[in-house]
């Protein structure tokens, strides 16, 4: 399965559908339906709809459509109805003119100071009346499906880019792990020897030869110190996490939350490596690891 990003944008447009009589169709103002879908990262699926009044009744159907295709992300669906070119000057129907005239007379009987309707007012009301009669449901579903398909394609392309970046960073982390592994036994032995030498120097300054019991204690403490700075276990766990991340990226699908957890584990091992580091070389490797892991964390947060 592909890896999907939660970031994407898509839009679509079409015209209205509906069953009008020939006379109504001839006079009705045609329009164009537009749908935009924007998506950014989020821990869960968070849907927001911005619909005009004519389309608000279709929100449950749109929600069901998005939930069936998207698993995570903050998604905003915005729909609009725009008058097509020339639609604003369509001829109002006789029935509408009679209705407006009757309403105007009724209002003026109560409000004599009310302004009379202008030609522009009549045309605007006619356009709204014609638009309201259209059945936008089938067209809205169709254009939303097209936009959603385009959004999924965009999220898939972005997901492929993120997967490639993760693979590159995994390869770099493996190189750093390979550089650190040979250093571990050498550094442990060096620190153990250095500890014993300093202890013997201290005993020499105090005068006399250290007793055998004291030498055994020094050897035990030197060994314990060597164990504390041994990072072989951290490198092993880090390598195991890298294997799991690579497996998930190849598998694809809904892997974002799992990847986010593994990135936290990588960061913990890199921090431990840095805190145990007894040489500049291991410190440099630990810092380079944390830089790569932080870059991976930023991108993993965009994966579905």
Short mmCIF file of C-alpha atoms in Angstrom, two decimals:
data_model
loop_
_atom_site.label_atom_id
_atom_site.label_comp_id
_atom_site.label_asym_id
_atom_site.label_seq_id
_atom_site.Cartn_x
_atom_site.Cartn_y
_atom_site.Cartn_z
CA UNK A 1 0.00 0.00 0.00
CA UNK A 2 1.17 3.55 -0.62
CA UNK A 3 2.16 5.98 2.11
CA UNK A 4 -0.27 8.91 2.35
CA UNK A 5 0.52 12.38 3.57
CA UNK A 6 -2.14 14.32 5.46
CA UNK A 7 -1.32 17.48 3.50
CA UNK A 8 -3.09 18.16 0.23
CA UNK A 9 -5.42 20.36 -1.78
CA UNK A 10 -7.91 19.68 -4.56
CA UNK A 11 -10.84 21.42 -6.22
CA UNK A 12 -13.54 20.68 -8.76
CA UNK A 13 -16.42 22.37 -10.56
CA UNK A 14 -19.52 21.45 -12.51
CA UNK A 15 -22.97 22.83 -13.40
CA UNK A 16 -26.33 22.26 -11.67
CA UNK A 17 -28.73 19.41 -12.25
CA UNK A 18 -32.45 19.34 -11.70
CA UNK A 19 -35.83 18.71 -13.26
CA UNK A 20 -37.17 22.03 -14.59
CA UNK A 21 -39.88 22.51 -17.14
CA UNK A 22 -38.75 23.86 -20.51
CA UNK A 23 -40.08 27.31 -19.68
CA UNK A 24 -38.35 27.40 -16.31
CA UNK A 25 -35.13 26.07 -17.78
CA UNK A 26 -35.23 28.75 -20.47
CA UNK A 27 -35.55 31.51 -17.89
CA UNK A 28 -33.60 29.98 -15.01
CA UNK A 29 -30.23 31.36 -14.20
CA UNK A 30 -27.63 28.69 -14.78
CA UNK A 31 -24.87 28.34 -12.22
CA UNK A 32 -21.63 26.58 -11.47
CA UNK A 33 -20.91 24.47 -8.40
CA UNK A 34 -17.40 24.58 -6.95
CA UNK A 35 -15.84 22.40 -4.26
CA UNK A 36 -12.45 22.85 -2.57
CA UNK A 37 -10.89 20.39 -0.13
CA UNK A 38 -7.88 21.34 1.98
CA UNK A 39 -6.08 18.97 4.30
CA UNK A 40 -3.31 19.41 6.87
CA UNK A 41 -1.90 17.16 9.58
CA UNK A 42 -3.83 16.31 12.73
CA UNK A 43 -3.81 13.52 15.31
CA UNK A 44 -7.34 12.52 14.34
CA UNK A 45 -9.82 13.10 11.50
CA UNK A 46 -11.21 16.61 11.98
CA UNK A 47 -13.78 17.64 9.35
CA UNK A 48 -15.00 21.20 8.74
CA UNK A 49 -17.67 22.17 6.19
CA UNK A 50 -18.26 25.66 4.81
CA UNK A 51 -21.41 25.45 2.71
CA UNK A 52 -23.91 27.99 1.40
CA UNK A 53 -27.46 27.75 2.68
CA UNK A 54 -28.63 25.90 -0.46
CA UNK A 55 -26.16 23.06 0.20
CA UNK A 56 -26.25 22.81 3.99
CA UNK A 57 -28.72 19.93 3.92
CA UNK A 58 -26.14 17.80 2.09
CA UNK A 59 -23.50 18.01 4.86
CA UNK A 60 -24.24 14.52 6.34
CA UNK A 61 -23.73 12.91 2.94
CA UNK A 62 -20.50 14.81 2.38
CA UNK A 63 -19.26 13.82 5.83
CA UNK A 64 -19.96 10.15 5.13
CA UNK A 65 -18.11 10.45 1.82
CA UNK A 66 -14.98 11.91 3.44
CA UNK A 67 -14.98 9.52 6.41
CA UNK A 68 -15.03 6.60 3.99
CA UNK A 69 -11.80 7.71 2.30
CA UNK A 70 -9.78 9.65 4.90
CA UNK A 71 -8.46 8.38 8.23
CA UNK A 72 -6.53 11.31 9.72
CA UNK A 73 -6.05 15.00 9.08
CA UNK A 74 -7.70 18.38 9.59
CA UNK A 75 -9.89 18.59 6.48
CA UNK A 76 -11.89 21.59 5.31
CA UNK A 77 -14.47 21.23 2.54
CA UNK A 78 -15.70 24.48 1.05
CA UNK A 79 -18.50 24.55 -1.54
CA UNK A 80 -19.91 27.51 -3.45
CA UNK A 81 -22.48 28.24 -6.13
CA UNK A 82 -21.43 30.87 -8.65
CA UNK A 83 -23.49 32.35 -11.42
CA UNK A 84 -22.21 31.41 -14.84
CA UNK A 85 -21.28 34.07 -17.38
CA UNK A 86 -24.44 35.93 -18.45
CA UNK A 87 -26.55 34.25 -15.79
CA UNK A 88 -26.89 37.49 -13.83
CA UNK A 89 -28.95 39.10 -16.59
CA UNK A 90 -31.36 36.23 -17.15
CA UNK A 91 -35.02 37.23 -17.67
CA UNK A 92 -37.20 36.75 -14.56
CA UNK A 93 -40.29 34.63 -15.01
CA UNK A 94 -43.72 36.25 -15.14
CA UNK A 95 -44.77 34.36 -12.04
CA UNK A 96 -41.82 35.77 -10.09
CA UNK A 97 -42.55 39.36 -11.24
CA UNK A 98 -46.18 39.04 -10.15
CA UNK A 99 -45.10 37.70 -6.79
CA UNK A 100 -42.57 40.48 -6.23
CA UNK A 101 -45.10 43.13 -7.22
CA UNK A 102 -47.67 41.76 -4.78
CA UNK A 103 -45.11 41.58 -1.98
CA UNK A 104 -43.97 45.12 -2.65
CA UNK A 105 -47.55 46.47 -2.50
CA UNK A 106 -48.16 44.62 0.73
CA UNK A 107 -44.97 45.97 2.31
CA UNK A 108 -45.68 49.55 1.20
CA UNK A 109 -49.13 49.42 2.71
CA UNK A 110 -47.45 48.91 6.08
CA UNK A 111 -44.24 50.83 5.41
CA UNK A 112 -45.01 53.73 3.06
CA UNK A 113 -41.43 55.01 3.32
CA UNK A 114 -39.93 51.72 2.08
CA UNK A 115 -37.84 52.05 -1.08
CA UNK A 116 -39.28 50.53 -4.23
CA UNK A 117 -37.52 47.58 -5.85
CA UNK A 118 -34.99 48.50 -8.51
CA UNK A 119 -34.26 46.54 -11.67
CA UNK A 120 -31.02 45.31 -10.08
CA UNK A 121 -32.96 44.12 -7.02
CA UNK A 122 -35.38 42.20 -9.19
CA UNK A 123 -32.59 40.56 -11.21
CA UNK A 124 -30.71 39.59 -8.05
CA UNK A 125 -33.81 38.08 -6.48
CA UNK A 126 -34.59 36.29 -9.72
CA UNK A 127 -31.13 34.74 -9.81
CA UNK A 128 -31.49 33.57 -6.21
CA UNK A 129 -34.95 32.20 -6.86
CA UNK A 130 -33.82 30.26 -9.91
CA UNK A 131 -30.74 28.96 -8.12
CA UNK A 132 -32.76 27.82 -5.14
CA UNK A 133 -34.97 25.65 -7.31
CA UNK A 134 -32.07 23.61 -8.65
CA UNK A 135 -31.35 20.21 -7.18
CA UNK A 136 -27.65 20.47 -6.40
CA UNK A 137 -27.42 17.16 -4.54
CA UNK A 138 -26.30 14.83 -7.36
CA UNK A 139 -23.95 17.45 -8.77
CA UNK A 140 -22.47 18.14 -5.34
CA UNK A 141 -21.79 14.45 -4.76
CA UNK A 142 -20.22 14.07 -8.19
CA UNK A 143 -17.90 17.06 -7.92
CA UNK A 144 -16.95 16.16 -4.33
CA UNK A 145 -16.01 12.65 -5.41
CA UNK A 146 -13.81 14.10 -8.16
CA UNK A 147 -12.16 16.55 -5.76
CA UNK A 148 -11.67 13.81 -3.15
CA UNK A 149 -10.03 11.56 -5.73
CA UNK A 150 -7.69 14.39 -6.69
CA UNK A 151 -6.95 15.05 -3.01
CA UNK A 152 -6.04 11.41 -2.42
CA UNK A 153 -3.72 11.50 -5.44
CA UNK A 154 -2.05 14.64 -4.08
CA UNK A 155 -1.67 13.08 -0.64
CA UNK A 156 -0.23 9.93 -2.21
CA UNK A 157 2.36 11.92 -4.17
CA UNK A 158 3.36 13.83 -1.06
CA UNK A 159 3.44 10.56 0.89
CA UNK A 160 5.82 9.02 -1.65
CA UNK A 161 8.13 12.02 -1.22
CA UNK A 162 8.03 11.64 2.56
CA UNK A 163 8.70 7.90 2.31
CA UNK A 164 11.75 8.58 0.11
CA UNK A 165 13.05 11.11 2.61
CA UNK A 166 12.58 8.65 5.47
CA UNK A 167 14.46 5.93 3.56
CA UNK A 168 17.36 8.33 2.96
CA UNK A 169 17.50 9.29 6.63
CA UNK A 170 17.34 5.64 7.69
CA UNK A 171 20.35 4.90 5.49
CA UNK A 172 22.29 7.77 7.09
CA UNK A 173 21.39 6.59 10.60
CA UNK A 174 22.58 3.08 9.76
CA UNK A 175 25.92 4.51 8.62
CA UNK A 176 26.28 6.39 11.90
CA UNK A 177 25.42 3.23 13.85
CA UNK A 178 28.03 1.30 11.87
CA UNK A 179 30.60 3.98 12.73
CA UNK A 180 29.77 3.81 16.43
CA UNK A 181 29.73 0.03 16.90
CA UNK A 182 33.51 -0.60 16.48
CA UNK A 183 34.25 2.20 18.93
CA UNK A 184 32.32 0.65 21.82
CA UNK A 185 34.63 -2.21 22.99
CA UNK A 186 37.76 -0.11 22.46
CA UNK A 187 36.34 2.81 24.44
CA UNK A 188 35.15 0.58 27.26
CA UNK A 189 38.59 -0.99 27.66
CA UNK A 190 40.32 2.39 27.42
CA UNK A 191 38.12 3.86 30.16
CA UNK A 192 38.63 0.81 32.36
CA UNK A 193 42.41 0.98 31.99
CA UNK A 194 42.45 4.74 32.56
CA UNK A 195 40.39 4.38 35.72
CA UNK A 196 42.79 1.80 37.17
CA UNK A 197 45.83 3.89 36.29
CA UNK A 198 44.43 6.97 38.02
CA UNK A 199 43.47 4.96 41.08
CA UNK A 200 46.98 3.47 41.30
CA UNK A 201 48.49 6.95 40.94
CA UNK A 202 46.31 8.19 43.78
CA UNK A 203 47.34 5.29 45.98
CA UNK A 204 50.99 5.92 45.14
CA UNK A 205 50.75 9.54 46.17
CA UNK A 206 49.36 8.49 49.52
CA UNK A 207 52.37 6.20 50.03
CA UNK A 208 52.57 2.47 50.23
CA UNK A 209 51.36 -0.36 48.06
CA UNK A 210 47.61 -0.84 47.85
CA UNK A 211 46.39 -4.06 49.46
CA UNK A 212 44.90 -6.79 47.31
CA UNK A 213 41.38 -6.08 48.60
CA UNK A 214 41.69 -2.45 47.54
CA UNK A 215 42.91 -3.51 44.12
CA UNK A 216 39.91 -5.83 43.73
CA UNK A 217 37.56 -3.01 44.70
CA UNK A 218 39.20 -0.70 42.19
CA UNK A 219 38.84 -3.33 39.49
CA UNK A 220 35.15 -3.77 40.36
CA UNK A 221 34.49 -0.03 40.23
CA UNK A 222 36.38 0.26 36.95
CA UNK A 223 34.27 -2.53 35.48
CA UNK A 224 31.05 -0.92 36.72
CA UNK A 225 32.09 2.40 35.17
CA UNK A 226 32.88 0.67 31.90
CA UNK A 227 29.40 -0.89 31.90
CA UNK A 228 27.81 2.52 32.51
CA UNK A 229 29.47 4.01 29.44
CA UNK A 230 28.82 0.94 27.25
CA UNK A 231 26.38 2.03 24.53
CA UNK A 232 26.24 -1.29 22.66
CA UNK A 233 22.73 -1.98 23.99
CA UNK A 234 21.48 1.43 22.85
CA UNK A 235 22.94 0.92 19.38
CA UNK A 236 21.29 -2.51 19.15
CA UNK A 237 17.87 -1.11 20.08
CA UNK A 238 18.35 1.81 17.72
CA UNK A 239 19.13 -0.57 14.88
CA UNK A 240 16.01 -2.59 15.73
CA UNK A 241 13.85 0.55 15.58
CA UNK A 242 15.34 1.41 12.19
CA UNK A 243 14.37 -2.04 10.90
CA UNK A 244 10.79 -1.57 12.10
CA UNK A 245 10.50 1.90 10.55
CA UNK A 246 11.77 0.60 7.24
CA UNK A 247 9.29 -2.29 7.36
CA UNK A 248 6.38 0.09 8.02
CA UNK A 249 7.37 2.47 5.24
CA UNK A 250 7.50 -0.41 2.77
CA UNK A 251 4.16 -1.72 4.03
CA UNK A 252 2.40 1.67 3.75
CA UNK A 253 -1.17 2.35 4.80
CA UNK A 254 -2.10 3.95 8.13
CA UNK A 255 1.36 4.04 9.70
CA UNK A 256 1.66 7.61 10.95
CA UNK A 257 0.93 7.01 14.64
CA UNK A 258 3.20 3.95 14.77
CA UNK A 259 6.00 5.88 13.08
CA UNK A 260 5.59 8.76 15.52
CA UNK A 261 6.03 6.37 18.45
CA UNK A 262 9.15 4.80 16.91
CA UNK A 263 10.67 8.23 16.27
CA UNK A 264 10.26 8.98 19.98
CA UNK A 265 12.09 5.74 20.77
CA UNK A 266 14.90 6.64 18.35
CA UNK A 267 15.25 10.01 20.03
CA UNK A 268 15.43 8.39 23.46
CA UNK A 269 18.22 6.02 22.38
CA UNK A 270 20.16 8.86 20.74
CA UNK A 271 19.88 10.94 23.92
CA UNK A 272 21.15 8.02 26.01
CA UNK A 273 24.01 7.54 23.58
CA UNK A 274 24.96 11.18 23.98
CA UNK A 275 24.76 11.10 27.79
CA UNK A 276 26.98 7.98 27.98
CA UNK A 277 29.45 9.21 25.41
CA UNK A 278 33.02 9.26 26.74
CA UNK A 279 34.72 10.56 23.58
CA UNK A 280 34.25 13.40 21.14
CA UNK A 281 33.75 10.92 18.30
CA UNK A 282 30.76 9.27 19.95
CA UNK A 283 29.40 12.68 20.93
CA UNK A 284 29.57 13.81 17.31
CA UNK A 285 27.79 10.65 16.17
CA UNK A 286 25.06 11.18 18.79
CA UNK A 287 24.50 14.79 17.71
CA UNK A 288 24.33 13.82 14.03
CA UNK A 289 21.79 11.14 14.90
CA UNK A 290 19.58 13.56 16.82
CA UNK A 291 19.60 16.04 13.92
CA UNK A 292 18.45 13.33 11.50
CA UNK A 293 15.84 12.00 13.93
CA UNK A 294 14.40 15.48 14.48
CA UNK A 295 14.09 15.96 10.72
CA UNK A 296 12.29 12.61 10.52
CA UNK A 297 9.94 13.62 13.36
CA UNK A 298 8.82 16.76 11.50
CA UNK A 299 7.96 14.78 8.38
CA UNK A 300 6.40 11.76 10.13
CA UNK A 301 3.83 14.09 11.71
CA UNK A 302 2.44 14.64 8.19
CA UNK A 303 1.95 10.93 7.45
CA UNK A 304 -1.56 9.50 7.75
#
